[in-house]
Short mmCIF file of C-alpha atoms in Angstrom, two decimals:
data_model
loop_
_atom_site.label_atom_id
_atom_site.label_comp_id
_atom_site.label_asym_id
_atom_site.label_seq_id
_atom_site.Cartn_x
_atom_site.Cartn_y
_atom_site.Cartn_z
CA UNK A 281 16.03 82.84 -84.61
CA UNK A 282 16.97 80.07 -81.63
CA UNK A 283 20.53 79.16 -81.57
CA UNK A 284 20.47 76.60 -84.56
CA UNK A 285 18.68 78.42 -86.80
CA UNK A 286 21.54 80.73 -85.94
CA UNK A 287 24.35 77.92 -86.72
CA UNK A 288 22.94 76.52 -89.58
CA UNK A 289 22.06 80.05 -91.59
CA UNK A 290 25.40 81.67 -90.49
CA UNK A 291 27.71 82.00 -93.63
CA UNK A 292 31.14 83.48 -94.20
CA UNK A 293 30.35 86.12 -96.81
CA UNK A 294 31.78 87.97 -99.68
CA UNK A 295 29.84 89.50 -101.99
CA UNK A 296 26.33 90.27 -99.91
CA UNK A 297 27.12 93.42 -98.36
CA UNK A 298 25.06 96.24 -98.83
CA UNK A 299 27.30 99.00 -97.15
CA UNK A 300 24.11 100.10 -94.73
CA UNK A 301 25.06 101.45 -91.67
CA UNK A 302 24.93 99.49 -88.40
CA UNK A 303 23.31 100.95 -85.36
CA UNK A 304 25.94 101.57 -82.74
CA UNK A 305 23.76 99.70 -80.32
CA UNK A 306 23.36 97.26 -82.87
CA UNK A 307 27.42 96.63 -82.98
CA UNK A 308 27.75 97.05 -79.32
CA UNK A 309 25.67 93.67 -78.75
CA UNK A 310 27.79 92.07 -81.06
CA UNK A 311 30.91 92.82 -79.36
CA UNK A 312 29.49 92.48 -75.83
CA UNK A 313 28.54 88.61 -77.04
CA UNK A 314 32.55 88.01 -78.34
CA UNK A 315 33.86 89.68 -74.86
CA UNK A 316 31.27 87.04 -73.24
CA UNK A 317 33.23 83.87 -74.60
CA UNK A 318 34.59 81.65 -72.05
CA UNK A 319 38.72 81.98 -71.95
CA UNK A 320 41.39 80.00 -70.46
CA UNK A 321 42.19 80.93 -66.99
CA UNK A 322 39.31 83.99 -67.34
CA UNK A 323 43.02 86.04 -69.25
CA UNK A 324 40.14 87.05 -72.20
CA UNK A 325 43.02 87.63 -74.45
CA UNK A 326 41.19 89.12 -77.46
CA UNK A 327 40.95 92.58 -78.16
CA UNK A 328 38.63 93.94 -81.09
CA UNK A 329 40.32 96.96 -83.26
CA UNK A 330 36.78 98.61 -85.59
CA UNK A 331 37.87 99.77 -88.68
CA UNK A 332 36.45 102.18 -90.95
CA UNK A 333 38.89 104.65 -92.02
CA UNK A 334 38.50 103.91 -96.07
CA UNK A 335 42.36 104.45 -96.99
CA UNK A 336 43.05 101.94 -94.57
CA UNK A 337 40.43 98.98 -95.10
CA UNK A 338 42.07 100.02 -99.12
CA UNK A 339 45.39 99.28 -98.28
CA UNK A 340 44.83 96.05 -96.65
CA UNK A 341 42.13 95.11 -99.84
CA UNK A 342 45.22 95.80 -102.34
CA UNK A 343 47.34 93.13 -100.11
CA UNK A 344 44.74 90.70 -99.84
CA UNK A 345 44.57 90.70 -103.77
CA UNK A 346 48.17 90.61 -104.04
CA UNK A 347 48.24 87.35 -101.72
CA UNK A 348 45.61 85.97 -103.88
CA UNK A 349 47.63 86.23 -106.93
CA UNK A 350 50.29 84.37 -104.87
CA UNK A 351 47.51 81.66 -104.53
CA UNK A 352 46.60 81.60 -107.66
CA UNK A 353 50.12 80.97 -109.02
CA UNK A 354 49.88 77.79 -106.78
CA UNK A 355 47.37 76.39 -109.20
CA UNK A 356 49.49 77.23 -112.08
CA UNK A 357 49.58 73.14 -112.93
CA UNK A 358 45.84 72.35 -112.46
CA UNK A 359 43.73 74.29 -114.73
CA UNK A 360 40.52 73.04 -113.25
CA UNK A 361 41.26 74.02 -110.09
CA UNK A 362 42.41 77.28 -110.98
CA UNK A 363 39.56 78.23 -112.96
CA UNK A 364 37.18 77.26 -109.71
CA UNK A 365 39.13 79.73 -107.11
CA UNK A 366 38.76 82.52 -110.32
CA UNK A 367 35.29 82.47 -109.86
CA UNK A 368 35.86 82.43 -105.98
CA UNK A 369 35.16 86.14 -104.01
CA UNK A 370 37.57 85.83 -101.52
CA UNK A 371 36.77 89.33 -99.60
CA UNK A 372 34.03 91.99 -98.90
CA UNK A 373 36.64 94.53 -97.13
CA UNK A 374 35.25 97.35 -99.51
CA UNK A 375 31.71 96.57 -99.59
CA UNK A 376 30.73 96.01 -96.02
CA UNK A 377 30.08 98.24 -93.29
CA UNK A 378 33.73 98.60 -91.34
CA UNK A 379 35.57 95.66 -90.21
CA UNK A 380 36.66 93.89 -86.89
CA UNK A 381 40.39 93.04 -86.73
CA UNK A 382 40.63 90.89 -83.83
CA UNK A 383 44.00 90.02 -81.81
CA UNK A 384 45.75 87.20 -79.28
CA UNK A 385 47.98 89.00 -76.40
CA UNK A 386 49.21 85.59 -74.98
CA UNK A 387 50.63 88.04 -72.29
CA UNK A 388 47.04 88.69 -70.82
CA UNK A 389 46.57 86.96 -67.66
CA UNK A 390 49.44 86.21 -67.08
CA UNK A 391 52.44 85.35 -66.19
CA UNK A 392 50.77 81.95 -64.53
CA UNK A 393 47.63 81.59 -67.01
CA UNK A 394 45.60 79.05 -65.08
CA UNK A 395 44.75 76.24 -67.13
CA UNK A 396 47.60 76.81 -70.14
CA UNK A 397 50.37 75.09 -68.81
CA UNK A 398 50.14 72.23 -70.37
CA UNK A 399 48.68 73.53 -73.77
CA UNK A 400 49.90 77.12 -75.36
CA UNK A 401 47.07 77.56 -77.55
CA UNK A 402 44.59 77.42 -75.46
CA UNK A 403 44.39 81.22 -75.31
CA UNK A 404 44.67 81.12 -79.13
CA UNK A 405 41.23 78.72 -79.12
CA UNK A 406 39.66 81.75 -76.50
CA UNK A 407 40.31 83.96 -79.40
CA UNK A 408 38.61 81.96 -81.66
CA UNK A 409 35.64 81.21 -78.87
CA UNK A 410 34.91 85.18 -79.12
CA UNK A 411 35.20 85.48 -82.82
CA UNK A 412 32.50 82.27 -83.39
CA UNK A 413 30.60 84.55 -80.39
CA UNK A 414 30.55 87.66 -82.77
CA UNK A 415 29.29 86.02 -85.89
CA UNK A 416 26.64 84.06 -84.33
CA UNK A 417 25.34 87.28 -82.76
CA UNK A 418 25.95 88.98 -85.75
CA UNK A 419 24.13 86.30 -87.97
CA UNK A 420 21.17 86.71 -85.14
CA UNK A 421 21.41 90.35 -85.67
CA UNK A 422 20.66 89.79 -89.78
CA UNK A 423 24.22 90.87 -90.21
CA UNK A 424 27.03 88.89 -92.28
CA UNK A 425 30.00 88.31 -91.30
CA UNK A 426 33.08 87.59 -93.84
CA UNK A 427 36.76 86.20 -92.44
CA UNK A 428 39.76 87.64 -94.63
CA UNK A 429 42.28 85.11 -94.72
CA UNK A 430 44.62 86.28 -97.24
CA UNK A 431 47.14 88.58 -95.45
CA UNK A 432 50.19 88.00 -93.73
CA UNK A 433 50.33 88.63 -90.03
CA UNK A 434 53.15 91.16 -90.09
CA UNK A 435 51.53 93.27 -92.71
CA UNK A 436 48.80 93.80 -90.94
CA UNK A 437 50.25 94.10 -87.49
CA UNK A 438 52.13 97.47 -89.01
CA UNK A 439 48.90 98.35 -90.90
CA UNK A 440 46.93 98.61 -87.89
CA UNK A 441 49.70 99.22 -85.56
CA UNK A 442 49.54 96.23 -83.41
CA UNK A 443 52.21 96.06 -80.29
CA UNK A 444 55.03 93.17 -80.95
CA UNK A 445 53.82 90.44 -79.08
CA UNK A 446 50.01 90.68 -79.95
CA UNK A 447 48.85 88.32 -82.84
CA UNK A 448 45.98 88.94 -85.41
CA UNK A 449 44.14 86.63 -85.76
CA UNK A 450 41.44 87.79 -88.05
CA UNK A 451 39.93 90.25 -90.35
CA UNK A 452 36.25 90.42 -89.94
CA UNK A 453 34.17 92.11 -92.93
CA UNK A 454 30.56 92.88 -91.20
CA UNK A 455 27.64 94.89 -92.14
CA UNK A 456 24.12 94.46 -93.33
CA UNK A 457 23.82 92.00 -96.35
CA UNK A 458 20.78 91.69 -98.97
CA UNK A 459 21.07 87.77 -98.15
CA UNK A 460 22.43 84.87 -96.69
CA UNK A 461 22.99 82.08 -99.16
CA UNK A 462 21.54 78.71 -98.29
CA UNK A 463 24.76 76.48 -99.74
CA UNK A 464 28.26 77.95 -98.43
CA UNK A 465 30.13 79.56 -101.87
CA UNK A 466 33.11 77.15 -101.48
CA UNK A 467 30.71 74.52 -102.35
CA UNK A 468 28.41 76.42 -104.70
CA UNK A 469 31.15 77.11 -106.97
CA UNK A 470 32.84 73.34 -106.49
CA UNK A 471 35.66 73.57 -104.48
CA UNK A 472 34.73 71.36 -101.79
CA UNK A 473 31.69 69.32 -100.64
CA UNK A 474 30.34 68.98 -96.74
CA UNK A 475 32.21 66.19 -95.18
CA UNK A 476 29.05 64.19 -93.49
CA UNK A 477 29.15 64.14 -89.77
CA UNK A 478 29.21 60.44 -89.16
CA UNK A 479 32.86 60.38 -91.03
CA UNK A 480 33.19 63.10 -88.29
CA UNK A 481 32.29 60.84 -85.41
CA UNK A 482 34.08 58.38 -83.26
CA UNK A 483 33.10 56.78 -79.94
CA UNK A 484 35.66 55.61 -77.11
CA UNK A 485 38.84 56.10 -79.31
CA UNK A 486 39.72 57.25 -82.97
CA UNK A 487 38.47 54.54 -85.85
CA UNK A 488 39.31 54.93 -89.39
CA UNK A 489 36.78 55.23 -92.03
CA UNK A 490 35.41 51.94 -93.61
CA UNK A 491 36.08 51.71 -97.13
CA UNK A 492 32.19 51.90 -97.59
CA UNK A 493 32.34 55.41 -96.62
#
């Protein structure tokens, strides 16, 4: 695929994984494309923990359920709403192939991180550079790619044993899937719609939307 193919047919996915192995080379050219992001200052903050041990990807799928049921309860007074997210897979942590956990040590670098003086998250966006790098190779490499967000940091920074200091910033599900659906599932099962790009789109200086839009 050239790169848009890649862009447009990447999806974050839930319930596509097969469990097939991945070749080792296979995952190493994923990860060499997220260590090639660019990063502020060249302090390539990210590091990439691989996890496969079972009781451990179990223990953080019986959180990530619990924090969906916190969700859920948030939805308690709109019955429409609430019956969308039920429908809603919000994880593949058991079904896919091992996950990626990756982290932000806003130490790297440092202690003069060229470039982030005047903006702290800039090494937070590097992170986030090198994660969009591993699921577009991974998407490339017919592999899906799913990002857990129900957790709370501090969970999994003792689940995994992350230092104090280091952030997670995601939990990637990857592994070989039997497909890649063609609409995202948010909007397949009607919790949003694409915003269009010319709402997106400004020239010289921020302009509201026209009521027409």
């Amino acid at each position: 695929m050239n790169l848009y193919d890649v862009i447009h047919t990447r999806r974050d996915v839930r319930g596509q994984f097969t469990g097939a192995p991945i070749a080792p080379e296979t995952l190493d050219r994923v990860l060499a494309a997220a260590h090639a992001a660019p990063s502020v200052g060249l302090s390539q903050p990210w590091d990439f923990i691989i996890v496969r041990d079972p009781l451990v990807r179990q223990a953080f799928h019986a959180h990530v359920q619990s924090e969906r049921d916190v969700f859920a309860a948030t939805l308690a007074e709109d019955p429409e709403a609430a019956a969308r997210f039920a429908r809603i897979k919000i994880d593949g942590i058991l079904e896919s192939t091992l996950s990626i956990a990756v982290t932000y040590d806003p130490s790297r670098g440092g202690p003069a991180v060229l470039g982030r003086h005047a903006i702290a998250d800039a090494g937070l966006y590097s992170v986030c550079l090198a994660i969009q790098n591993l699921w577009l190779a991974a998407t490339a490499e017919k592999l899906g790619v799913g990002w857990v967000s129900f957790y709370r940091e501090d969970f999994l920074s003792d689940l995994l044993g992350i230092p104090a200091g280091v952030r997670p910033v995601a939990w990637l599900c990857l592994g070989p899937v039997t497909h890649l659906e063609q609409t995202p599932d948010l909007e397949r099962h009607g919790w949003r719609t694409r915003r269009p790009l010319h709402l997106a789109r400004h020239e010289n200086r921020w302009t509201p939307a026209s009521s027409t839009d």
